[in-house]
Short mmCIF file of C-alpha atoms in Angstrom, two decimals:
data_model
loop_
_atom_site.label_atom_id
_atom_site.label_comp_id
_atom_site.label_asym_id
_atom_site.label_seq_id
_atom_site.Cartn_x
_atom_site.Cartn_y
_atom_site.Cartn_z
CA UNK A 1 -13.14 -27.16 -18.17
CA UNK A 2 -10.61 -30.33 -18.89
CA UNK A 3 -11.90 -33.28 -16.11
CA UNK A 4 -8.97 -34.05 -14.18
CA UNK A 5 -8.31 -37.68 -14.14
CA UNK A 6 -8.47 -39.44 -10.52
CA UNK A 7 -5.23 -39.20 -8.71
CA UNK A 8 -3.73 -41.75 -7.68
CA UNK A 9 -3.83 -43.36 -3.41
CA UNK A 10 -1.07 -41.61 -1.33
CA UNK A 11 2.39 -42.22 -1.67
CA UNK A 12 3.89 -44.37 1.06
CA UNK A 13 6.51 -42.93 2.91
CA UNK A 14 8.58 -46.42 1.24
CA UNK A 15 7.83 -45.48 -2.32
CA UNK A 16 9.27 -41.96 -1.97
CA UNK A 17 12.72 -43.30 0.26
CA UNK A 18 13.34 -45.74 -3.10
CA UNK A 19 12.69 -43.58 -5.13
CA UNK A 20 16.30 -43.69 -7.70
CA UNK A 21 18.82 -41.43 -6.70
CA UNK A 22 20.60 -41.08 -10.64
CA UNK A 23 18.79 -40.68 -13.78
CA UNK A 24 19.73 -41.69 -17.58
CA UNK A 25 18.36 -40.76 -21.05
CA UNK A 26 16.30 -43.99 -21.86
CA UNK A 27 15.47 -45.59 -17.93
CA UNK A 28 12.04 -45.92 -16.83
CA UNK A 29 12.16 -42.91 -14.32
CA UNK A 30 9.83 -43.45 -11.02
CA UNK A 31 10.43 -39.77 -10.06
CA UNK A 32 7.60 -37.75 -9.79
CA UNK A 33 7.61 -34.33 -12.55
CA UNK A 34 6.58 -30.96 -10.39
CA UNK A 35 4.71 -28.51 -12.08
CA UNK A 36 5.05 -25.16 -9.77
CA UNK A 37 2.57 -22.75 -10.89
CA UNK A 38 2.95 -19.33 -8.92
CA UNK A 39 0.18 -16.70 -9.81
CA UNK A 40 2.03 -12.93 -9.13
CA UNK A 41 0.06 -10.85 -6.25
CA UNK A 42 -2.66 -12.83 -5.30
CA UNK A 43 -4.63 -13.63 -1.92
CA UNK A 44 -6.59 -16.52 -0.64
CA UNK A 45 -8.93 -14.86 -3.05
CA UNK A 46 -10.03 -18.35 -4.80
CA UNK A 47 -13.42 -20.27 -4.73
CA UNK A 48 -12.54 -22.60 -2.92
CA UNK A 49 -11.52 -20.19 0.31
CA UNK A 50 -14.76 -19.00 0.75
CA UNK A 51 -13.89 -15.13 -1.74
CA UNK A 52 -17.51 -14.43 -3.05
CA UNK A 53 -17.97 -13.53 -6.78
CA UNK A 54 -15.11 -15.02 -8.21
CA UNK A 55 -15.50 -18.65 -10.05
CA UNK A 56 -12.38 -20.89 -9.86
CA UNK A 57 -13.62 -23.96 -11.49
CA UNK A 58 -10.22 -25.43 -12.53
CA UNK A 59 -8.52 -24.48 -8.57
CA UNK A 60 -11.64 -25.46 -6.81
CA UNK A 61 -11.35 -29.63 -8.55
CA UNK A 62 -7.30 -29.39 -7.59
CA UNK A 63 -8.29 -28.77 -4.21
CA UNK A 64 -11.29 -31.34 -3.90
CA UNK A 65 -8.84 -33.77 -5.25
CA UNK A 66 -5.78 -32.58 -3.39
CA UNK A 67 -4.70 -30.64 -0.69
CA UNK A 68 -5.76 -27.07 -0.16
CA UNK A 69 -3.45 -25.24 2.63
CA UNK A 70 -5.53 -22.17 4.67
CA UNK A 71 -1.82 -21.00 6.06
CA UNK A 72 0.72 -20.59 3.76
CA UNK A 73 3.00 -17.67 3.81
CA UNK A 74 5.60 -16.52 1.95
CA UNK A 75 8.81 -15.58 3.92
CA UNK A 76 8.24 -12.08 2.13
CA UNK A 77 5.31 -9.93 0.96
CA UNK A 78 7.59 -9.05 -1.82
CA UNK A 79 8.34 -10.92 -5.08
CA UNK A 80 11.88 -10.94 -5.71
CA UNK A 81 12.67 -11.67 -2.03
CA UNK A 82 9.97 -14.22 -1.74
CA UNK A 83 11.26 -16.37 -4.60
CA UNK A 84 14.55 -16.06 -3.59
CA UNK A 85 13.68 -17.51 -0.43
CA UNK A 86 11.91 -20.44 -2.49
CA UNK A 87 14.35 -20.97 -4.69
CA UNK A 88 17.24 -21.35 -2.23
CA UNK A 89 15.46 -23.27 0.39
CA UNK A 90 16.30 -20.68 2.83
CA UNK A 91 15.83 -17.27 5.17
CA UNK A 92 15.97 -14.29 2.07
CA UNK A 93 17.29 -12.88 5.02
CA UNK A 94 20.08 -14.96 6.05
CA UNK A 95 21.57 -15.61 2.05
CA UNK A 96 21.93 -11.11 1.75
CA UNK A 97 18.84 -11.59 -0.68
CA UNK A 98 16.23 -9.12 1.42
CA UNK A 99 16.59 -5.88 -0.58
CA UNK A 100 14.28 -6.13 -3.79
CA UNK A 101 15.85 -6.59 -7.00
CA UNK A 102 19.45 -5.97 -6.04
CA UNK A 103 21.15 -8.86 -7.78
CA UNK A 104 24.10 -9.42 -5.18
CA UNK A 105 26.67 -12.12 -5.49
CA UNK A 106 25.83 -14.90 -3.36
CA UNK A 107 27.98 -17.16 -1.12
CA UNK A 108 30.20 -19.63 -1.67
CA UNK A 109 28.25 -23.50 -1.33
CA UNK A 110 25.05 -21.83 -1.95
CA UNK A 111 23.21 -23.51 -4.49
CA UNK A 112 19.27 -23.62 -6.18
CA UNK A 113 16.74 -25.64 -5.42
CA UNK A 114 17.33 -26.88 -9.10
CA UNK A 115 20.45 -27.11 -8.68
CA UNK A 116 19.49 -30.74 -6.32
CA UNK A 117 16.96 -31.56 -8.62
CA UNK A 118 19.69 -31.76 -11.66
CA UNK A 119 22.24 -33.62 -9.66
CA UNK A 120 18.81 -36.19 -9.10
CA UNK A 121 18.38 -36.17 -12.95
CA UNK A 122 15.80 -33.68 -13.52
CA UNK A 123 15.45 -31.30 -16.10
CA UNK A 124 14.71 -27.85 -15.02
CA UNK A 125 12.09 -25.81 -16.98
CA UNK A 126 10.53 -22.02 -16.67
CA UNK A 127 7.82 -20.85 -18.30
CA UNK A 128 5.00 -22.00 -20.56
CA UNK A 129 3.90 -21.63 -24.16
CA UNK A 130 0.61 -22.29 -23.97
CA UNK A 131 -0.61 -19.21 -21.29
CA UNK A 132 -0.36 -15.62 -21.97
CA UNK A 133 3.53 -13.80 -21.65
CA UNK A 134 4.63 -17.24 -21.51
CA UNK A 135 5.49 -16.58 -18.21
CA UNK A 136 9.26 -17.35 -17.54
CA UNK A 137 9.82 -15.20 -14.96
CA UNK A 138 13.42 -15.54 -13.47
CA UNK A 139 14.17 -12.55 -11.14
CA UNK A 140 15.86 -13.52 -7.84
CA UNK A 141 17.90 -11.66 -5.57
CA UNK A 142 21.05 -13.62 -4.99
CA UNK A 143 23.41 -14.80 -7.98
CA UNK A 144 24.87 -17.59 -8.36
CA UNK A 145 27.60 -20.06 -10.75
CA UNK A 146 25.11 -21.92 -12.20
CA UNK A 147 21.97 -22.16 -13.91
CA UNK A 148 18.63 -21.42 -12.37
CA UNK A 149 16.87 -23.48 -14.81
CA UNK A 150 17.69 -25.43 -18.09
CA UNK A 151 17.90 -24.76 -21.79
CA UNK A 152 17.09 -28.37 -22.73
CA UNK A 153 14.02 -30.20 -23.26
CA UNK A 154 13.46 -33.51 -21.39
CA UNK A 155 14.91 -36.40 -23.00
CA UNK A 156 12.30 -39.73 -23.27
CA UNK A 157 11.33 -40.70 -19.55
CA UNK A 158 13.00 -37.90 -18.19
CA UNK A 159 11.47 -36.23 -15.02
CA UNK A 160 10.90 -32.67 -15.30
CA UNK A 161 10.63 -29.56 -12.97
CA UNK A 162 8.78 -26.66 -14.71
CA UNK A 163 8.02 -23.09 -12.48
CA UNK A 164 5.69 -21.32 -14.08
CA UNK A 165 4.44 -17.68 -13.33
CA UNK A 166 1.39 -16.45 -13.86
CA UNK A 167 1.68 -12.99 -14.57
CA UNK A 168 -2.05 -12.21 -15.45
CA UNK A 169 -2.66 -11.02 -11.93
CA UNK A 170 0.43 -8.64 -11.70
CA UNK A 171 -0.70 -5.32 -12.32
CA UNK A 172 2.40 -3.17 -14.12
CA UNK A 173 2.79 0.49 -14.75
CA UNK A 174 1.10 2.20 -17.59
CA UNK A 175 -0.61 -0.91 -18.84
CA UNK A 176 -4.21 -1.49 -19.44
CA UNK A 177 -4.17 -5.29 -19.46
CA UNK A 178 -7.00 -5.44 -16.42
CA UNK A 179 -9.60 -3.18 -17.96
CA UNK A 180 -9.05 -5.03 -21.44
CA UNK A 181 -9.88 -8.23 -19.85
CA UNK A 182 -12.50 -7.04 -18.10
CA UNK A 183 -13.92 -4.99 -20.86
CA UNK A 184 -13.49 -8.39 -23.47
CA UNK A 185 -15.19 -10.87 -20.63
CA UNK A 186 -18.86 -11.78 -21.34
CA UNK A 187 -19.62 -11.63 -17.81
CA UNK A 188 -17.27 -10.23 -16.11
CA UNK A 189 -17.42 -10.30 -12.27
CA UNK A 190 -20.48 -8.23 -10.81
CA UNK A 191 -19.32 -5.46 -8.66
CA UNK A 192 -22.56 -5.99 -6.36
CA UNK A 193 -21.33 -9.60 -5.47
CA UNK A 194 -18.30 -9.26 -4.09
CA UNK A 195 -16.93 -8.69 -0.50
CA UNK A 196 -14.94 -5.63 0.61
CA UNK A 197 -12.56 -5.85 3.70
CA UNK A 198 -13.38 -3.61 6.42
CA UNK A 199 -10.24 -1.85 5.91
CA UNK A 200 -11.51 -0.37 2.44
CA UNK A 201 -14.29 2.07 2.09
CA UNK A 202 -17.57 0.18 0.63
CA UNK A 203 -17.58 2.91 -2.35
CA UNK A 204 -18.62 2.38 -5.87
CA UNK A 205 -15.09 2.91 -7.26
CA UNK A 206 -13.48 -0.07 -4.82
CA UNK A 207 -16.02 -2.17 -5.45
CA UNK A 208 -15.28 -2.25 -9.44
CA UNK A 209 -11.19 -2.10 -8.25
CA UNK A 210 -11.52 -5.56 -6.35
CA UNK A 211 -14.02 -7.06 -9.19
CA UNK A 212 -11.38 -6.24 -11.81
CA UNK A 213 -8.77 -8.04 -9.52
CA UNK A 214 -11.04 -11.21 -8.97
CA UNK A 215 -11.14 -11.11 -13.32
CA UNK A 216 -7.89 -11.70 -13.26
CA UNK A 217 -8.29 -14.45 -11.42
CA UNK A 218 -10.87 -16.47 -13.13
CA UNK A 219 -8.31 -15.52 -15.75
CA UNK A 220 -5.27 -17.04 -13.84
CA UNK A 221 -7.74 -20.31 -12.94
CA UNK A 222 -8.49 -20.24 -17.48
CA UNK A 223 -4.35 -20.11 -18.00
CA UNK A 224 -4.30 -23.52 -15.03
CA UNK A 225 -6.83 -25.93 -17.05
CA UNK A 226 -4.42 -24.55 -20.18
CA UNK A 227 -1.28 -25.94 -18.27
CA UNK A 228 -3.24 -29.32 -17.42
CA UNK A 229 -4.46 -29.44 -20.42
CA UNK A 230 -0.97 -29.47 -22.29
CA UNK A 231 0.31 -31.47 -19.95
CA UNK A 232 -2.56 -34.33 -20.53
CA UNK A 233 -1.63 -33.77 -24.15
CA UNK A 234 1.74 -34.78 -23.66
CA UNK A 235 0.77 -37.41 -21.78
CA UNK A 236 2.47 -36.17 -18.90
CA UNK A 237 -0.44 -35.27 -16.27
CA UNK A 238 -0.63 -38.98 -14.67
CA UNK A 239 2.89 -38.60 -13.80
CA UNK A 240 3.03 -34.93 -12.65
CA UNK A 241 2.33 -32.86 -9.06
CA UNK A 242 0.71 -29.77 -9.43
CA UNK A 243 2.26 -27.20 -6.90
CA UNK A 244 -0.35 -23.99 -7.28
CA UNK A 245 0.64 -20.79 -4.80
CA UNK A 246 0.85 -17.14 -4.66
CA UNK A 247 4.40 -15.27 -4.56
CA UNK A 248 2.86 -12.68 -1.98
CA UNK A 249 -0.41 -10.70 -1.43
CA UNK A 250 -2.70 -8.80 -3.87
CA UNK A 251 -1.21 -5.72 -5.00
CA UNK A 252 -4.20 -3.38 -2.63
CA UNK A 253 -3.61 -1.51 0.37
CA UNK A 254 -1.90 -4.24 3.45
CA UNK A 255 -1.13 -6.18 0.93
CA UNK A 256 1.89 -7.01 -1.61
CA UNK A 257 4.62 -4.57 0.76
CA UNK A 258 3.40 -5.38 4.11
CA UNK A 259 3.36 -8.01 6.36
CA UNK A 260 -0.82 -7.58 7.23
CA UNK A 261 -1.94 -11.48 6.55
CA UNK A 262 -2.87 -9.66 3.20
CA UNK A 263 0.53 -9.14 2.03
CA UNK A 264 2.36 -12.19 3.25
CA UNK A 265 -0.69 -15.31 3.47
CA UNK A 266 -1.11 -16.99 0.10
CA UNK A 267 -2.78 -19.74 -1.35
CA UNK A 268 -1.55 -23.19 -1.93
CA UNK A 269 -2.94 -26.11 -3.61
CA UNK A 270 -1.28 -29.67 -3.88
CA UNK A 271 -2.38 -32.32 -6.84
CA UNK A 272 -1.54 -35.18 -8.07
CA UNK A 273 0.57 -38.35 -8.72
CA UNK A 274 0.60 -39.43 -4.65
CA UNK A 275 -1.35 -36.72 -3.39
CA UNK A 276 -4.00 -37.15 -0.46
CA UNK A 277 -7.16 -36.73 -2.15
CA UNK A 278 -9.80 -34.09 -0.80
CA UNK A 279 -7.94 -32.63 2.32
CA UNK A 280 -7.62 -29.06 4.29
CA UNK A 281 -4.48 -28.21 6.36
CA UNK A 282 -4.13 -25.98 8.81
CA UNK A 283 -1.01 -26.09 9.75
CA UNK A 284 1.90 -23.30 9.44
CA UNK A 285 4.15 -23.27 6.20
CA UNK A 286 5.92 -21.38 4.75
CA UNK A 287 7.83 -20.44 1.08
CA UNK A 288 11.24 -22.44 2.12
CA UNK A 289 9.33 -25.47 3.86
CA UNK A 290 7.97 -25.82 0.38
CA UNK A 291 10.87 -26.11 -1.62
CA UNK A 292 11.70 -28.66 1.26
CA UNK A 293 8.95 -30.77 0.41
CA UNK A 294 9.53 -30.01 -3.45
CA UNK A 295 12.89 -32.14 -2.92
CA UNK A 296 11.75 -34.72 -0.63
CA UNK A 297 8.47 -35.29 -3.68
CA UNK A 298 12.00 -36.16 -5.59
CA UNK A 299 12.92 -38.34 -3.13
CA UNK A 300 15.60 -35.89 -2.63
CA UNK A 301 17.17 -35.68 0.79
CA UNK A 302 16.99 -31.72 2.53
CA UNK A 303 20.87 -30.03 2.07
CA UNK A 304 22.52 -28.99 5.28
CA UNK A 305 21.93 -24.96 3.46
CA UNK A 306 17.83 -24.98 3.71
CA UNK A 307 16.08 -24.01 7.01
CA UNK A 308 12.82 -25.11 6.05
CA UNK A 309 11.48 -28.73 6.82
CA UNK A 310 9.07 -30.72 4.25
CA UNK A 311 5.91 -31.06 4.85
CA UNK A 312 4.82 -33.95 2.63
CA UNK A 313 6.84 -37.03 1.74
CA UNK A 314 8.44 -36.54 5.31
CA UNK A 315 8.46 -39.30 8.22
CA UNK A 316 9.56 -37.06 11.01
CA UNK A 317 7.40 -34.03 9.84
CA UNK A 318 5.64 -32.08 12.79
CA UNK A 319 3.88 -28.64 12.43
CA UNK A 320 5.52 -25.90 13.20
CA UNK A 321 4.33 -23.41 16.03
CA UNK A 322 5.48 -20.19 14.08
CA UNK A 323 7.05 -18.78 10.67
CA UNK A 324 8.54 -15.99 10.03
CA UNK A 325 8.25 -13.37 7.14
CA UNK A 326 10.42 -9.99 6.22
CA UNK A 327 10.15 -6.59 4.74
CA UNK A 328 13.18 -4.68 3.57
CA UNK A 329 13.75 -2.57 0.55
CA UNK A 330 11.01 -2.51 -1.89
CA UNK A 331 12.27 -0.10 -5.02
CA UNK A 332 13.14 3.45 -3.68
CA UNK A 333 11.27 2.67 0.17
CA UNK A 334 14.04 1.67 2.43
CA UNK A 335 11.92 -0.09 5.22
CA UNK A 336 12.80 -2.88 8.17
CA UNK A 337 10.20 -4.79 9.52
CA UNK A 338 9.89 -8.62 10.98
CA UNK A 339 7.14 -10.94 11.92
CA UNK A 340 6.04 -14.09 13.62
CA UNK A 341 3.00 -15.38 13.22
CA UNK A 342 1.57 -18.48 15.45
CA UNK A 343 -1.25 -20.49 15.93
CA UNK A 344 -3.46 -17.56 16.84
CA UNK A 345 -1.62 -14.44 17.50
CA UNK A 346 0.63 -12.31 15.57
CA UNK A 347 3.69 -10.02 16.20
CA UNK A 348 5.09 -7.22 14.45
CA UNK A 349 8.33 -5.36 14.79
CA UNK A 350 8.96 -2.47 12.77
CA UNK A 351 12.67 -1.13 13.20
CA UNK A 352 11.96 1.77 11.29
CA UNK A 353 8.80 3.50 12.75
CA UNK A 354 9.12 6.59 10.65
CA UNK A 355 8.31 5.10 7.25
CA UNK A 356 4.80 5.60 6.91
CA UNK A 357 2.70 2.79 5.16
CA UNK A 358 1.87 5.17 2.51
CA UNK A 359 5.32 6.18 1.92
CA UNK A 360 5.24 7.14 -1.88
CA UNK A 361 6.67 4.51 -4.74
CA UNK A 362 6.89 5.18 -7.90
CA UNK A 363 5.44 1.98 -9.12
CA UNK A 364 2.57 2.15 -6.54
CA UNK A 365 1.43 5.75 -7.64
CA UNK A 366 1.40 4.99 -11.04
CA UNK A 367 -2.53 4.68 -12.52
CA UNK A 368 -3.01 1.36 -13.03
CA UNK A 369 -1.17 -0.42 -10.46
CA UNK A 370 -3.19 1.11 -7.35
CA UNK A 371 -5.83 2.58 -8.87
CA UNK A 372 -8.30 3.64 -5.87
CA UNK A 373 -5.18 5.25 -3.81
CA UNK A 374 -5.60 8.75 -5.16
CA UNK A 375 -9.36 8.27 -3.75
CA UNK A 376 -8.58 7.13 -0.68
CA UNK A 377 -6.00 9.94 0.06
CA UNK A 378 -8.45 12.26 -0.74
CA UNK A 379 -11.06 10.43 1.64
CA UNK A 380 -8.40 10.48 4.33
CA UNK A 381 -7.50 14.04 3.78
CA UNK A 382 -11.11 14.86 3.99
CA UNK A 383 -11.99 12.84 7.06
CA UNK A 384 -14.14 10.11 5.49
CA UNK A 385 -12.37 7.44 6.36
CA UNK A 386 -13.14 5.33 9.56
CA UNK A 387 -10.35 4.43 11.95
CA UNK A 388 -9.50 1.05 10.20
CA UNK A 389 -9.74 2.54 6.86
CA UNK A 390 -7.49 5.87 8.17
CA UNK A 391 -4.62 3.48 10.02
CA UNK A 392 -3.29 2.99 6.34
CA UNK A 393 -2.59 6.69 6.28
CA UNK A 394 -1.22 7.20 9.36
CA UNK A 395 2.13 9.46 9.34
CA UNK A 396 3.85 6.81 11.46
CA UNK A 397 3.82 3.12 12.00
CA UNK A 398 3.48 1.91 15.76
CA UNK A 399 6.80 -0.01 16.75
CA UNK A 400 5.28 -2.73 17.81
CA UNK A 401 2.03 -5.03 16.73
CA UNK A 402 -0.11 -7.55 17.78
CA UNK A 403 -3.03 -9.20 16.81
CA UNK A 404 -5.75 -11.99 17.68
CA UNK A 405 -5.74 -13.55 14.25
CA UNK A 406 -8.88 -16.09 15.62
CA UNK A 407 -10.91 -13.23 17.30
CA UNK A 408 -9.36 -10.21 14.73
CA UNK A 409 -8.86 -11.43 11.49
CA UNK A 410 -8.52 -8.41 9.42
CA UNK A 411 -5.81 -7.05 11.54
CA UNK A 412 -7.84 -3.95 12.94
CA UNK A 413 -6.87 -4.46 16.73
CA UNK A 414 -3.10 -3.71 17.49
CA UNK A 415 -3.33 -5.31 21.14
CA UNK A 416 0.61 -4.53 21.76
CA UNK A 417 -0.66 -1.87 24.25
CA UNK A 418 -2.87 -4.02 26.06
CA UNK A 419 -1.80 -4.98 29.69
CA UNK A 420 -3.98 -8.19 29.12
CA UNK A 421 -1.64 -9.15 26.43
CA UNK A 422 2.13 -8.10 27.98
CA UNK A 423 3.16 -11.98 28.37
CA UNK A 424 1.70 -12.82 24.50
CA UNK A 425 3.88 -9.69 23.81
CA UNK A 426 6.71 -10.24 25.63
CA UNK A 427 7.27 -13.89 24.60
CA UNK A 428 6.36 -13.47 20.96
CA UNK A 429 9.47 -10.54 20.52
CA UNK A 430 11.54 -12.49 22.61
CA UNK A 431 11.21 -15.59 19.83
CA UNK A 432 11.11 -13.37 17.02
CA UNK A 433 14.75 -11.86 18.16
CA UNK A 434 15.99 -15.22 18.98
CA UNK A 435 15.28 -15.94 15.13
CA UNK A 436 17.47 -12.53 14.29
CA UNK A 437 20.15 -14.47 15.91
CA UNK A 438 20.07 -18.26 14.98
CA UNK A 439 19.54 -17.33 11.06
CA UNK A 440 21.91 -14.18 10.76
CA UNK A 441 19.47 -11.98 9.69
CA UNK A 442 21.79 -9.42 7.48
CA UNK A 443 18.82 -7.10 6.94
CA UNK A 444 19.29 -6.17 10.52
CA UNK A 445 23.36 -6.70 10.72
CA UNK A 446 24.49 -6.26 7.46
CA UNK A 447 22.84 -3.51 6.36
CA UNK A 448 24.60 -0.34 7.89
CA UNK A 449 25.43 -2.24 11.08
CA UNK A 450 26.52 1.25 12.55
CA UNK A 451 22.73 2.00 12.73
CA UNK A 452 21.23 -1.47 12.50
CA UNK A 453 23.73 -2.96 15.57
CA UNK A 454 23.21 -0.45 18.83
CA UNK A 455 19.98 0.01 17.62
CA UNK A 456 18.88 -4.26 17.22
CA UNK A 457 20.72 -4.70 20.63
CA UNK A 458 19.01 -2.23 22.35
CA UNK A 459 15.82 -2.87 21.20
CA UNK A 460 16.80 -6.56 22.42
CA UNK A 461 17.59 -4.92 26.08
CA UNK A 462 14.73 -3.09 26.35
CA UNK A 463 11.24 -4.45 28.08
CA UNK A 464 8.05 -3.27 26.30
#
């Protein structure tokens, strides 16, 4: 593995505020470049928080010589509408960009994240030529009049922005990239070492499922020291922040889809030029409080459009006590669903009950992208699964859910029926649906509103 070189002492809340507000071909630039690397369908499932059987060399040094964050979410467990959320600094919900993949025409004054990070002088890449697929990955939900990123290179001096997805850890239809890797791999990752949630049956043919997933990592962790690598070669890394996250969950069971901490809680690893060396945060962010703190690394000031708040490189910055995350359309599944997650508990609403978890998708039945899901029907249908393992399967979801994230961390406890919980209950929904309101959330109003409307208001009305 490349040695990283030491980073440099934190950057002073001065130093960012002076940073230069214009850029020119030829100045000596003091703005930082951001590397945002975003691996496709991946859990905390590093090293470096705690997975066994996987080795993350290249991750694990970031985060001894950064900042490692245990709570980051992404504001959905859903590609598409979780990088539209990133990339516009906002609510997927509140810009019409919920549905997966539907392209809509977005609102006048809306612009990109890059679109700030031009204006400041940057360039604004996508992609990489030294990892596999090259990986410049583009899809967002909400169009607009400009350009999402840049056709030019930097010029001399010139700060750059580069996103770059990792698509070695998205499994896609009728392809057999994750048994070729694992079948090329020396030593591939040992079935008997690795740690199966409770929510999985312990069975021969899950076991070799999750250690083909965790190759993929090791894999994604190879295609990172290639990025710092080329970046050192450039002579670039002294100069750059390293942004390292997930777009949503793995693509298993209560994961990528649903809003289980599987789906929706990611990784995130800060390095760098400025960077506190050697730190763990707990505290609550999410997917638009990071392109927040993307433009305040820039020395960019937050536009009135973005409802996040920056975390880093931010005078006034206090954790938050919630975030909030959404499920809507995902392909042909028409679904509704909201959460709000604190500092230990976690509520659910579903507004649409009657889609089942396992509601049949096209992609999801396909071979190779959930390959243990035939088994587990058939270990459902045959009564071999335990009650976690079976709640999956269920016909319906329960309108309501809450959970003891400290005391219940897999999510196997719905406590929303529990009279010892009615006040957690009652004032978790009762914040959740004040967010429906303050951020226009057109999943639930603009969608149909002849169904969505009576039905949000009464909902609202009634005490559970």
């Amino acid at each position: 593995m490349n040695q990283l070189p030491a980073v440099f002492t934190v950057l002073t809340i001065a130093s960012v505020l002076t940073l230069a507000t214009s850029a020119h071909a030829g100045e000596d630039f003091d703005r930082p470049n951001i590397v945002l690397i975003m691996a496709e369908d991946i859990g905390n499932d590093l090293a470096c928080y705690g997975t066994k059987g996987v080795k993350t060399p290249t991750l694990d040094k970031l985060a001894d010589d950064g900042m490692r964050y245990t709570r980051f979410y992404t504001n959905s467990p859903i590609c598409s509408p979780s990088r539209t959320a990133l990339m516009l600094g906002m609510y997927q919900t509140s810009c019409n960009g919920h549905n997966h993949r539907s392209n809509v025409k977005g609102a006048s004054g809306l612009h990109y994240m890059t679109h700030y990070l031009r204006q400041a002088g940057y360039v604004n890449l996508v992609g990489s030529k030294v990892i596999q697929r090259k990986s410049g990955k583009t899809d967002i939900n909400v169009r607009l009049d400009e350009p999402l990123f840049d056709k030019s290179n930097p010029k001399p001096g010139q700060p750059f922005f580069q996103q770059i997805q990792l698509q070695v850890t998205h499994r896609q239809a009728n392809d057999s990239r994750w048994q070729d890797l694992r079948a090329s791999k020396k030593l591939p990752v040992s079935t008997r070492e690795v740690e199966i949630p409770p929510y999985l049956p312990d069975t021969p043919e899950v076991r070799l499922d999750w250690a083909t997933y965790l190759d993929q990592i090791e894999q994604a962790d190879l295609e990172t020291s290639q990025i710092i690598a080329d970046l050192k070669e450039k002579g670039q890394l002294d100069r750059t922040i390293l942004i390292w996250i997930g777009d949503n969950g793995r693509c298993q069971i209560r994961g990528k889809g649903y809003l289980f901490e599987d789906g929706i809680k990611c990784p995130m690893i800060i390095w760098g030029k400025g960077i506190e060396q050697g730190k763990t945060v707990n505290d609550l962010v999410s997917g638009i409080d990071l392109t927040a703190t993307i433009l305040a690394l820039a020395g960019i000031e937050k536009p009135a459009q973005m409802q996040g708040q920056a975390f880093l490189a931010n005078p006034g910055y206090e954790s938050k006590q919630y975030v909030f995350c959404a499920r809507d359309r995902w392909d042909e599944i028409v679904d509704c669903s909201r959460v709000i997650v604190g500092e230990r508990y976690k509520y659910i609403h579903n507004f649409m009950p009657e889609v089942p978890y396992d509601a049949g998708q096209k992609y999801l039945d396909t071979d190779n992208v959930r390959p243990i899901l035939p088994l587990l029907r058939q270990m459902n249908r045959s009564r071999k699964l335990n009650a976690a393992q079976a709640y999956f399967f269920r016909p319906e979801k329960e309108v309501e859910q809450l959970y003891d994230l400290q005391q219940d961390p897999w999510e196997l406890h719905n406590l929303a029926a529990s009279a010892g919980h009615n006040r957690t209950k009652a004032e978790l929904r009762e914040k959740l649906f004040q967010w429906f309101v303050s951020t226009n959330d057109q999943g639930l109003t603009r969608d149909n509103q002849g169904t969505w409307k009576p039905k949000l208001e009464m909902q609202m009305q009634t005490p559970r």
